[in-house]
PDB file of C-alpha atoms in Angstrom:
ATOM      1  CA  MET W  18      13.990   3.904  14.934  1.00 37.00           C
ATOM      2  CA  ASN W  19      17.444   3.843  13.413  1.00 37.00           C
ATOM      3  CA  GLY W  20      19.296   6.929  12.253  1.00 36.00           C
ATOM      4  CA  ARG W  21      17.765   6.862   8.813  1.00 36.00           C
ATOM      5  CA  HIS W  22      14.479   8.289  10.081  1.00 36.00           C
ATOM      6  CA  ASP W  23      15.158   9.967  13.372  1.00 35.00           C
ATOM      7  CA  GLN W  24      16.344  13.080  11.578  1.00 34.00           C
ATOM      8  CA  ASN W  25      12.990  13.987  10.017  1.00 38.00           C
ATOM      9  CA  PRO W  26      10.204  11.493  10.692  1.00 37.00           C
ATOM     10  CA  PRO W  27       7.284  13.933  10.068  1.00 36.00           C
ATOM     11  CA  GLU W  28       8.037  13.911   6.319  1.00 47.00           C
ATOM     12  CA  HIS W  29       6.855  10.319   5.935  1.00 51.00           C
ATOM     13  CA  ASP W  30       3.969  10.269   3.435  1.00 51.00           C
ATOM     14  CA  GLY W  31       3.974  14.038   3.417  1.00 45.00           C
ATOM     15  CA  GLY W  32       2.186  14.561   6.720  1.00 42.00           C
ATOM     16  CA  LEU W  33      -0.922  16.710   6.885  1.00 37.00           C
ATOM     17  CA  SER W  34       0.326  19.080   4.174  1.00 42.00           C
ATOM     18  CA  HIS W  35       0.105  16.221   1.661  1.00 39.00           C
ATOM     19  CA  ASP W  36      -2.961  14.502   3.103  1.00 42.00           C
ATOM     20  CA  LEU W  37      -5.410  17.332   3.836  1.00 40.00           C
ATOM     21  CA  PRO W  38      -6.570  17.973   0.222  1.00 43.00           C
ATOM     22  CA  VAL W  39      -7.328  14.271  -0.249  1.00 42.00           C
ATOM     23  CA  LEU W  40      -8.978  13.906   3.153  1.00 42.00           C
ATOM     24  CA  ALA W  41     -11.138  16.968   2.551  1.00 43.00           C
ATOM     25  CA  ARG W  42     -12.322  15.468  -0.722  1.00 42.00           C
ATOM     26  CA  ARG W  43     -13.156  12.131   0.919  1.00 42.00           C
ATOM     27  CA  ARG W  44     -15.107  13.805   3.715  1.00 40.00           C
ATOM     28  CA  MET W  45     -17.118  15.812   1.165  1.00 41.00           C
ATOM     29  CA  ILE W  46     -17.971  12.594  -0.686  1.00 38.00           C
ATOM     30  CA  ARG W  47     -19.158  11.053   2.584  1.00 37.00           C
ATOM     31  CA  LEU W  48     -21.380  14.057   3.261  1.00 36.00           C
ATOM     32  CA  MET W  49     -22.869  13.662  -0.204  1.00 36.00           C
ATOM     33  CA  ALA W  50     -23.378   9.965   0.461  1.00 36.00           C
ATOM     34  CA  GLY W  51     -25.400  10.847   3.544  1.00 36.00           C
ATOM     35  CA  ALA W  52     -27.743  12.749   1.238  1.00 33.00           C
ATOM     36  CA  SER W  53     -28.040   9.652  -0.985  1.00 32.00           C
ATOM     37  CA  LEU W  54     -26.105  11.362  -3.780  1.00 30.00           C
ATOM     38  CA  VAL W  55     -23.054   9.118  -3.879  1.00 31.00           C
ATOM     39  CA  PRO W  56     -22.874   5.364  -3.173  1.00 32.00           C
ATOM     40  CA  LEU W  57     -20.118   4.456  -0.760  1.00 31.00           C
ATOM     41  CA  VAL W  58     -20.566   0.715  -0.463  1.00 32.00           C
ATOM     42  CA  GLY W  59     -17.442  -1.340  -0.971  1.00 38.00           C
ATOM     43  CA  CYS W  60     -16.988  -4.496  -2.978  1.00 43.00           C
ATOM     44  CA  THR W  61     -16.465  -7.946  -1.539  1.00 35.00           C
ATOM     45  CA  SER W  62     -12.904  -9.197  -1.769  1.00 38.00           C
ATOM     46  CA  GLN W  63     -12.614 -12.225  -4.038  1.00 36.00           C
ATOM     47  CA  GLU W  64     -10.479 -13.985  -1.452  1.00 36.00           C
ATOM     48  CA  LYS W  65     -12.240 -14.570   1.852  1.00 33.00           C
ATOM     49  CA  PRO W  66     -10.120 -14.248   5.015  1.00 34.00           C
ATOM     50  CA  SER W  67      -9.824 -17.054   7.493  1.00 35.00           C
ATOM     51  CA  ALA W  68      -8.511 -14.708  10.163  1.00 37.00           C
ATOM     52  CA  SER W  69     -10.466 -12.769  12.765  1.00 36.00           C
ATOM     53  CA  PRO W  70     -13.253 -10.328  11.786  1.00 35.00           C
ATOM     54  CA  SER W  71     -10.855  -7.420  12.278  1.00 37.00           C
ATOM     55  CA  SER W  72      -8.925  -8.692   9.272  1.00 39.00           C
ATOM     56  CA  ALA W  73     -11.866  -8.640   6.869  1.00 37.00           C
ATOM     57  CA  ALA W  74     -12.214  -6.098   4.068  1.00 40.00           C
ATOM     58  CA  GLY W  75     -15.456  -4.128   3.993  1.00 37.00           C
ATOM     59  CA  SER W  76     -18.099  -5.514   1.654  1.00 36.00           C
ATOM     60  CA  SER W  77     -21.704  -5.292   0.559  1.00 34.00           C
ATOM     61  CA  SER W  78     -23.855  -6.574  -2.268  1.00 36.00           C
ATOM     62  CA  ALA W  79     -25.725  -3.279  -2.496  1.00 40.00           C
ATOM     63  CA  GLY W  80     -23.248  -1.466  -4.747  1.00 65.00           C
ATOM     64  CA  CYS W  81     -19.677  -0.554  -5.508  1.00 90.00           C
ATOM     65  CA  ALA W  82     -17.567   2.574  -5.180  1.00 93.00           C
ATOM     66  CA  GLU W  83     -14.096   3.343  -6.463  1.00 96.00           C
ATOM     67  CA  ILE W  84     -11.179   2.739  -4.131  1.00 97.00           C
ATOM     68  CA  PRO W  85     -10.633   5.895  -2.034  1.00 97.00           C
ATOM     69  CA  GLU W  86      -8.034   8.272  -3.433  1.00 97.00           C
ATOM     70  CA  GLU W  87      -5.060   8.809  -1.131  1.00 97.00           C
ATOM     71  CA  THR W  88      -1.753  10.637  -1.155  1.00 96.00           C
ATOM     72  CA  ALA W  89       1.179   8.916  -2.835  1.00 97.00           C
ATOM     73  CA  GLY W  90       3.351  10.419  -0.113  1.00 95.00           C
ATOM     74  CA  PRO W  91       6.791  11.902  -0.657  1.00 97.00           C
ATOM     75  CA  PHE W  92       8.438   8.637  -1.755  1.00 98.00           C
ATOM     76  CA  PRO W  93       6.519   7.392  -4.829  1.00 98.00           C
ATOM     77  CA  GLY W  94       9.461   6.839  -7.164  1.00 98.00           C
ATOM     78  CA  ASP W  95       7.178   7.498 -10.139  1.00 98.00           C
ATOM     79  CA  GLY W  96       8.865  10.687 -11.327  1.00 96.00           C
ATOM     80  CA  SER W  97       6.500  13.010  -9.476  1.00 96.00           C
ATOM     81  CA  ASN W  98       9.008  13.591  -6.676  1.00 96.00           C
ATOM     82  CA  GLY W  99      12.508  13.108  -7.994  1.00 94.00           C
ATOM     83  CA  VAL W 100      13.558   9.619  -9.087  1.00 96.00           C
ATOM     84  CA  ASN W 101      11.529   7.509 -11.510  1.00 97.00           C
ATOM     85  CA  VAL W 102      11.873   3.748 -11.110  1.00 97.00           C
ATOM     86  CA  LEU W 103       9.006   3.016 -13.492  1.00 98.00           C
ATOM     87  CA  LYS W 104      11.114   3.638 -16.589  1.00 96.00           C
ATOM     88  CA  GLU W 105      13.888   1.309 -15.459  1.00 96.00           C
ATOM     89  CA  SER W 106      14.321  -2.120 -16.993  1.00 93.00           C
ATOM     90  CA  GLY W 107      13.449  -4.741 -14.390  1.00 96.00           C
ATOM     91  CA  VAL W 108      10.640  -2.911 -12.595  1.00 98.00           C
ATOM     92  CA  VAL W 109       8.021  -5.241 -14.111  1.00 98.00           C
ATOM     93  CA  ARG W 110       8.213  -8.160 -11.702  1.00 98.00           C
ATOM     94  CA  SER W 111       6.289 -10.126  -9.099  1.00 98.00           C
ATOM     95  CA  ASP W 112       9.036 -10.597  -6.485  1.00 98.00           C
ATOM     96  CA  ILE W 113       9.908  -7.158  -5.130  1.00 98.00           C
ATOM     97  CA  THR W 114      12.045  -8.228  -2.178  1.00 98.00           C
ATOM     98  CA  ARG W 115      15.321  -7.645  -4.056  1.00 96.00           C
ATOM     99  CA  SER W 116      16.754  -4.603  -5.757  1.00 97.00           C
ATOM    100  CA  PHE W 117      17.419  -4.789  -9.480  1.00 95.00           C
ATOM    101  CA  GLY W 118      19.905  -3.098 -11.809  1.00 91.00           C
ATOM    102  CA  ASP W 119      23.660  -2.581 -11.790  1.00 81.00           C
ATOM    103  CA  SER W 120      23.927  -0.149  -8.878  1.00 68.00           C
ATOM    104  CA  ALA W 121      21.635  -1.949  -6.430  1.00 75.00           C
ATOM    105  CA  GLY W 122      21.970  -5.363  -4.857  1.00 87.00           C
ATOM    106  CA  GLY W 123      20.193  -5.349  -1.534  1.00 95.00           C
ATOM    107  CA  THR W 124      17.427  -7.614  -0.286  1.00 97.00           C
ATOM    108  CA  ALA W 125      14.696  -6.531   2.128  1.00 98.00           C
ATOM    109  CA  GLU W 126      14.397  -8.794   5.166  1.00 98.00           C
ATOM    110  CA  GLY W 127      11.293  -9.547   7.189  1.00 98.00           C
ATOM    111  CA  VAL W 128       8.240 -11.754   7.576  1.00 98.00           C
ATOM    112  CA  PRO W 129       7.213 -13.035   4.114  1.00 98.00           C
ATOM    113  CA  LEU W 130       4.156 -11.368   2.645  1.00 98.00           C
ATOM    114  CA  THR W 131       2.172 -11.980  -0.526  1.00 98.00           C
ATOM    115  CA  ILE W 132      -0.113  -9.163  -1.691  1.00 98.00           C
ATOM    116  CA  THR W 133      -2.877  -9.897  -4.194  1.00 98.00           C
ATOM    117  CA  LEU W 134      -4.843  -6.963  -5.595  1.00 98.00           C
ATOM    118  CA  THR W 135      -7.902  -7.609  -7.749  1.00 98.00           C
ATOM    119  CA  VAL W 136      -8.693  -4.659  -9.997  1.00 98.00           C
ATOM    120  CA  VAL W 137     -12.344  -4.470 -11.038  1.00 98.00           C
ATOM    121  CA  ASP W 138     -14.587  -2.050 -12.893  1.00 97.00           C
ATOM    122  CA  ALA W 139     -16.535   0.008 -10.354  1.00 96.00           C
ATOM    123  CA  ALA W 140     -19.139   1.018 -12.915  1.00 94.00           C
ATOM    124  CA  SER W 141     -20.069  -2.642 -13.399  1.00 92.00           C
ATOM    125  CA  GLY W 142     -20.744  -3.075  -9.691  1.00 94.00           C
ATOM    126  CA  CYS W 143     -17.355  -4.760  -9.205  1.00 94.00           C
ATOM    127  CA  GLY W 144     -18.475  -7.583 -11.466  1.00 93.00           C
ATOM    128  CA  THR W 145     -16.025  -7.055 -14.342  1.00 97.00           C
ATOM    129  CA  PRO W 146     -12.285  -7.652 -13.883  1.00 98.00           C
ATOM    130  CA  LYS W 147      -9.961  -5.033 -15.373  1.00 98.00           C
ATOM    131  CA  LYS W 148      -7.839  -7.314 -17.529  1.00 98.00           C
ATOM    132  CA  GLY W 149      -4.709  -5.676 -18.918  1.00 98.00           C
ATOM    133  CA  ALA W 150      -4.544  -2.857 -16.402  1.00 98.00           C
ATOM    134  CA  ALA W 151      -1.339  -2.356 -14.417  1.00 98.00           C
ATOM    135  CA  VAL W 152      -0.498  -1.830 -10.751  1.00 98.00           C
ATOM    136  CA  TYR W 153       2.600  -0.216  -9.292  1.00 98.00           C
ATOM    137  CA  ILE W 154       3.098  -1.012  -5.603  1.00 99.00           C
ATOM    138  CA  TRP W 155       5.633   0.237  -3.063  1.00 98.00           C
ATOM    139  CA  HIS W 156       6.109   0.302   0.694  1.00 98.00           C
ATOM    140  CA  CYS W 157       8.760   0.761   3.377  1.00 98.00           C
ATOM    141  CA  ASP W 158      11.068  -1.977   4.614  1.00 98.00           C
ATOM    142  CA  ARG W 159      11.215  -3.624   8.039  1.00 98.00           C
ATOM    143  CA  GLU W 160      13.030  -0.600   9.470  1.00 97.00           C
ATOM    144  CA  GLY W 161      10.613   1.933   8.003  1.00 98.00           C
ATOM    145  CA  ALA W 162      12.932   3.031   5.185  1.00 98.00           C
ATOM    146  CA  TYR W 163      11.814   3.723   1.622  1.00 98.00           C
ATOM    147  CA  SER W 164      14.229   2.645  -1.093  1.00 98.00           C
ATOM    148  CA  LEU W 165      15.487   5.404  -3.426  1.00 97.00           C
ATOM    149  CA  TYR W 166      14.816   8.070  -0.758  1.00 98.00           C
ATOM    150  CA  SER W 167      15.733   7.114   2.813  1.00 97.00           C
ATOM    151  CA  GLU W 168      19.250   7.533   4.147  1.00 97.00           C
ATOM    152  CA  GLY W 169      21.251   4.364   3.660  1.00 95.00           C
ATOM    153  CA  VAL W 170      19.026   2.891   0.927  1.00 96.00           C
ATOM    154  CA  THR W 171      19.054   5.582  -1.767  1.00 96.00           C
ATOM    155  CA  GLU W 172      20.902   3.186  -4.098  1.00 95.00           C
ATOM    156  CA  GLU W 173      18.355   0.416  -3.522  1.00 97.00           C
ATOM    157  CA  ASN W 174      15.025   0.003  -5.338  1.00 97.00           C
ATOM    158  CA  TYR W 175      13.584  -2.982  -3.511  1.00 98.00           C
ATOM    159  CA  LEU W 176       9.928  -3.159  -2.404  1.00 98.00           C
ATOM    160  CA  ARG W 177       8.814  -1.530  -5.658  1.00 98.00           C
ATOM    161  CA  GLY W 178       7.349  -3.276  -8.671  1.00 98.00           C
ATOM    162  CA  VAL W 179       4.818  -3.241 -11.488  1.00 98.00           C
ATOM    163  CA  GLN W 180       2.598  -5.963 -12.898  1.00 98.00           C
ATOM    164  CA  GLN W 181      -0.129  -6.274 -15.497  1.00 98.00           C
ATOM    165  CA  THR W 182      -3.450  -7.692 -14.324  1.00 98.00           C
ATOM    166  CA  ASP W 183      -4.467 -11.127 -15.582  1.00 98.00           C
ATOM    167  CA  GLU W 184      -7.839 -12.206 -16.963  1.00 98.00           C
ATOM    168  CA  LYS W 185      -9.272 -12.070 -13.436  1.00 98.00           C
ATOM    169  CA  GLY W 186      -7.930  -8.573 -12.852  1.00 98.00           C
ATOM    170  CA  ARG W 187      -5.330  -9.839 -10.395  1.00 98.00           C
ATOM    171  CA  VAL W 188      -1.733  -8.993  -9.640  1.00 98.00           C
ATOM    172  CA  THR W 189       0.304 -10.782  -6.979  1.00 98.00           C
ATOM    173  CA  PHE W 190       3.495  -9.470  -5.404  1.00 99.00           C
ATOM    174  CA  THR W 191       5.959 -11.348  -3.209  1.00 98.00           C
ATOM    175  CA  THR W 192       7.400  -9.041  -0.576  1.00 98.00           C
ATOM    176  CA  VAL W 193       8.019  -8.671   3.175  1.00 98.00           C
ATOM    177  CA  PHE W 194       5.767  -7.182   5.825  1.00 99.00           C
ATOM    178  CA  PRO W 195       6.514  -3.451   6.197  1.00 98.00           C
ATOM    179  CA  GLY W 196       7.568  -1.877   9.462  1.00 98.00           C
ATOM    180  CA  CYS W 197       5.706   0.830  11.345  1.00 98.00           C
ATOM    181  CA  TYR W 198       7.367   4.231  11.452  1.00 97.00           C
ATOM    182  CA  PRO W 199       6.303   7.205  13.610  1.00 97.00           C
ATOM    183  CA  GLY W 200       3.018   8.845  12.716  1.00 96.00           C
ATOM    184  CA  ARG W 201       1.545   6.380  10.198  1.00 98.00           C
ATOM    185  CA  TRP W 202      -0.395   3.147  10.422  1.00 98.00           C
ATOM    186  CA  PRO W 203       1.322   0.230   8.588  1.00 98.00           C
ATOM    187  CA  HIS W 204       0.368   0.384   4.925  1.00 98.00           C
ATOM    188  CA  ALA W 205       1.361  -0.136   1.303  1.00 98.00           C
ATOM    189  CA  HIS W 206       0.946   2.374  -1.516  1.00 98.00           C
ATOM    190  CA  PHE W 207      -0.271   1.537  -5.002  1.00 98.00           C
ATOM    191  CA  GLU W 208      -1.117   3.239  -8.284  1.00 98.00           C
ATOM    192  CA  VAL W 209      -3.397   1.804 -10.954  1.00 98.00           C
ATOM    193  CA  TYR W 210      -2.740   2.456 -14.644  1.00 98.00           C
ATOM    194  CA  GLY W 211      -4.846   1.684 -17.680  1.00 97.00           C
ATOM    195  CA  SER W 212      -2.112  -0.457 -19.215  1.00 98.00           C
ATOM    196  CA  LEU W 213       1.398  -1.728 -18.642  1.00 98.00           C
ATOM    197  CA  ALA W 214       2.633   0.707 -21.289  1.00 98.00           C
ATOM    198  CA  ASP W 215       1.176   3.604 -19.298  1.00 98.00           C
ATOM    199  CA  ALA W 216       2.767   2.347 -16.084  1.00 98.00           C
ATOM    200  CA  THR W 217       6.266   1.931 -17.522  1.00 97.00           C
ATOM    201  CA  ALA W 218       5.976   5.345 -19.153  1.00 96.00           C
ATOM    202  CA  ALA W 219       4.820   6.786 -15.792  1.00 95.00           C
ATOM    203  CA  THR W 220       1.811   8.443 -17.404  1.00 94.00           C
ATOM    204  CA  SER W 221      -1.971   8.414 -17.007  1.00 94.00           C
ATOM    205  CA  ILE W 222      -2.430   7.188 -13.438  1.00 97.00           C
ATOM    206  CA  THR W 223      -6.092   6.317 -12.979  1.00 97.00           C
ATOM    207  CA  ASN W 224      -6.123   5.746  -9.198  1.00 98.00           C
ATOM    208  CA  THR W 225      -3.766   6.220  -6.248  1.00 98.00           C
ATOM    209  CA  SER W 226      -4.565   4.589  -2.928  1.00 98.00           C
ATOM    210  CA  GLN W 227      -3.199   2.729   0.089  1.00 98.00           C
ATOM    211  CA  LEU W 228      -3.737  -0.696   1.640  1.00 98.00           C
ATOM    212  CA  ALA W 229      -4.002  -0.953   5.434  1.00 98.00           C
ATOM    213  CA  PHE W 230      -2.915  -3.945   7.502  1.00 98.00           C
ATOM    214  CA  PRO W 231      -5.114  -5.128  10.417  1.00 98.00           C
ATOM    215  CA  GLN W 232      -3.826  -4.676  13.950  1.00 98.00           C
ATOM    216  CA  ASP W 233      -3.861  -8.323  15.000  1.00 98.00           C
ATOM    217  CA  VAL W 234      -1.540  -9.192  12.130  1.00 98.00           C
ATOM    218  CA  CYS W 235       0.715  -6.211  12.809  1.00 98.00           C
ATOM    219  CA  ASP W 236       0.996  -7.230  16.461  1.00 98.00           C
ATOM    220  CA  ALA W 237       1.975 -10.786  15.505  1.00 98.00           C
ATOM    221  CA  VAL W 238       4.557  -9.680  12.943  1.00 98.00           C
ATOM    222  CA  TYR W 239       6.120  -7.020  15.126  1.00 98.00           C
ATOM    223  CA  ALA W 240       6.684  -9.546  17.893  1.00 98.00           C
ATOM    224  CA  THR W 241       9.252 -11.246  15.633  1.00 98.00           C
ATOM    225  CA  GLU W 242      12.943 -10.423  15.310  1.00 96.00           C
ATOM    226  CA  GLY W 243      13.878  -7.234  13.515  1.00 96.00           C
ATOM    227  CA  TYR W 244      10.682  -5.261  14.104  1.00 98.00           C
ATOM    228  CA  GLY W 245      11.511  -3.871  17.540  1.00 91.00           C
ATOM    229  CA  ASP W 246      10.992  -0.206  16.635  1.00 96.00           C
ATOM    230  CA  SER W 247       7.630  -1.030  15.076  1.00 98.00           C
ATOM    231  CA  VAL W 248       6.273  -2.306  18.406  1.00 97.00           C
ATOM    232  CA  ARG W 249       6.901   1.061  20.028  1.00 97.00           C
ATOM    233  CA  ASN W 250       5.655   3.095  17.069  1.00 98.00           C
ATOM    234  CA  LEU W 251       2.442   1.092  16.661  1.00 98.00           C
ATOM    235  CA  SER W 252       1.592   1.410  20.349  1.00 97.00           C
ATOM    236  CA  SER W 253       0.811   5.116  19.910  1.00 96.00           C
ATOM    237  CA  LEU W 254      -1.269   4.708  16.734  1.00 97.00           C
ATOM    238  CA  SER W 255      -4.707   3.509  15.671  1.00 97.00           C
ATOM    239  CA  LEU W 256      -6.522   3.146  12.366  1.00 97.00           C
ATOM    240  CA  GLU W 257      -9.201   5.478  13.668  1.00 96.00           C
ATOM    241  CA  ASP W 258      -6.663   8.270  14.260  1.00 96.00           C
ATOM    242  CA  ASP W 259      -4.399   7.729  11.260  1.00 97.00           C
ATOM    243  CA  GLY W 260      -4.118  10.792   9.014  1.00 96.00           C
ATOM    244  CA  VAL W 261      -5.104   8.781   5.928  1.00 97.00           C
ATOM    245  CA  PHE W 262      -7.409   6.030   7.201  1.00 97.00           C
ATOM    246  CA  ALA W 263      -9.243   7.933   9.953  1.00 96.00           C
ATOM    247  CA  ASP W 264     -12.186   8.899   7.736  1.00 93.00           C
ATOM    248  CA  GLY W 265     -12.904   5.290   6.781  1.00 93.00           C
ATOM    249  CA  HIS W 266     -10.656   2.290   6.157  1.00 95.00           C
ATOM    250  CA  GLU W 267     -13.179  -0.473   5.520  1.00 94.00           C
ATOM    251  CA  ARG W 268     -12.514  -0.604   1.761  1.00 96.00           C
ATOM    252  CA  GLN W 269      -8.755  -0.458   2.216  1.00 98.00           C
ATOM    253  CA  LEU W 270      -8.242  -2.992   4.997  1.00 98.00           C
ATOM    254  CA  ALA W 271      -6.633  -6.133   3.614  1.00 98.00           C
ATOM    255  CA  ALA W 272      -8.120  -9.570   4.189  1.00 98.00           C
ATOM    256  CA  MET W 273      -5.308 -11.586   5.765  1.00 98.00           C
ATOM    257  CA  THR W 274      -4.449 -15.254   6.088  1.00 98.00           C
ATOM    258  CA  GLY W 275      -1.316 -16.956   7.397  1.00 98.00           C
ATOM    259  CA  SER W 276       0.967 -16.566  10.383  1.00 98.00           C
ATOM    260  CA  ALA W 277       4.082 -14.718  11.453  1.00 98.00           C
ATOM    261  CA  ARG W 278       5.972 -18.022  11.347  1.00 97.00           C
ATOM    262  CA  ASP W 279       4.961 -19.065   7.831  1.00 98.00           C
ATOM    263  CA  GLY W 280       4.220 -15.678   6.281  1.00 98.00           C
ATOM    264  CA  TYR W 281       1.002 -13.876   5.392  1.00 98.00           C
ATOM    265  CA  THR W 282      -1.188 -13.308   2.369  1.00 98.00           C
ATOM    266  CA  ALA W 283      -3.036  -9.998   1.993  1.00 98.00           C
ATOM    267  CA  ALA W 284      -5.929  -9.634  -0.443  1.00 98.00           C
ATOM    268  CA  LEU W 285      -7.834  -6.527  -1.487  1.00 98.00           C
ATOM    269  CA  THR W 286     -10.360  -5.768  -4.216  1.00 98.00           C
ATOM    270  CA  VAL W 287      -9.600  -2.474  -5.964  1.00 98.00           C
ATOM    271  CA  PRO W 288     -12.590  -0.952  -7.813  1.00 98.00           C
ATOM    272  CA  VAL W 289     -11.530   1.678 -10.372  1.00 97.00           C
TER     273      VAL W 289
END
């Protein structure tokens, strides 16, 4: 890794101190599910992957459960840990590769990535889109740095953005594939709000979760220029051992299409 993260890599996403309360809750829900008290069956993504089975999101027609709650980590930029990008003019956008505003002008480099999240009503069995909801998404750049927080990019706000869901419950963001930093599987964070007004006021978050990227896609991306540190970092990690995804990642694993040469599309259904 470069100097921006070597100084204190364990603070990424808060480590165990941030994750343990959420993980304990998820494990309790799974124990309840084993007693047939709580359904834990995921919803089928509306966009089917053409990649290998390892890239498919978990699905079943038997029921629907809300997207697992996860830590927002130490770099949310939503006002809960220092800076608040959600109240800034320009945060509502689909292309999050560039910074916006007077003090920022950087562009995140990397393999092109399109992320489509489909927000649906869990109580309806995933059958009803959540039109008019809002999603705030953020993730690290190719070097593992988080804008607004990491050394060297505190004046940047790229790889962060908000959108309102359409009539199908969808939001689509244009971005770049994130790098892999020490201790965490490659991922993207997102928060769901009841409305765009709630999101831009940074109030009333309904769900906080993370999207995981499949290993075959990570391997292909990290073999390209600029992701050298990610190759080394990923080699010591697995989804099964990740501090967030270890207790079950089936409903958070993106369905992927594309290639490292032409760019990828990631799709995930988000029941709320």
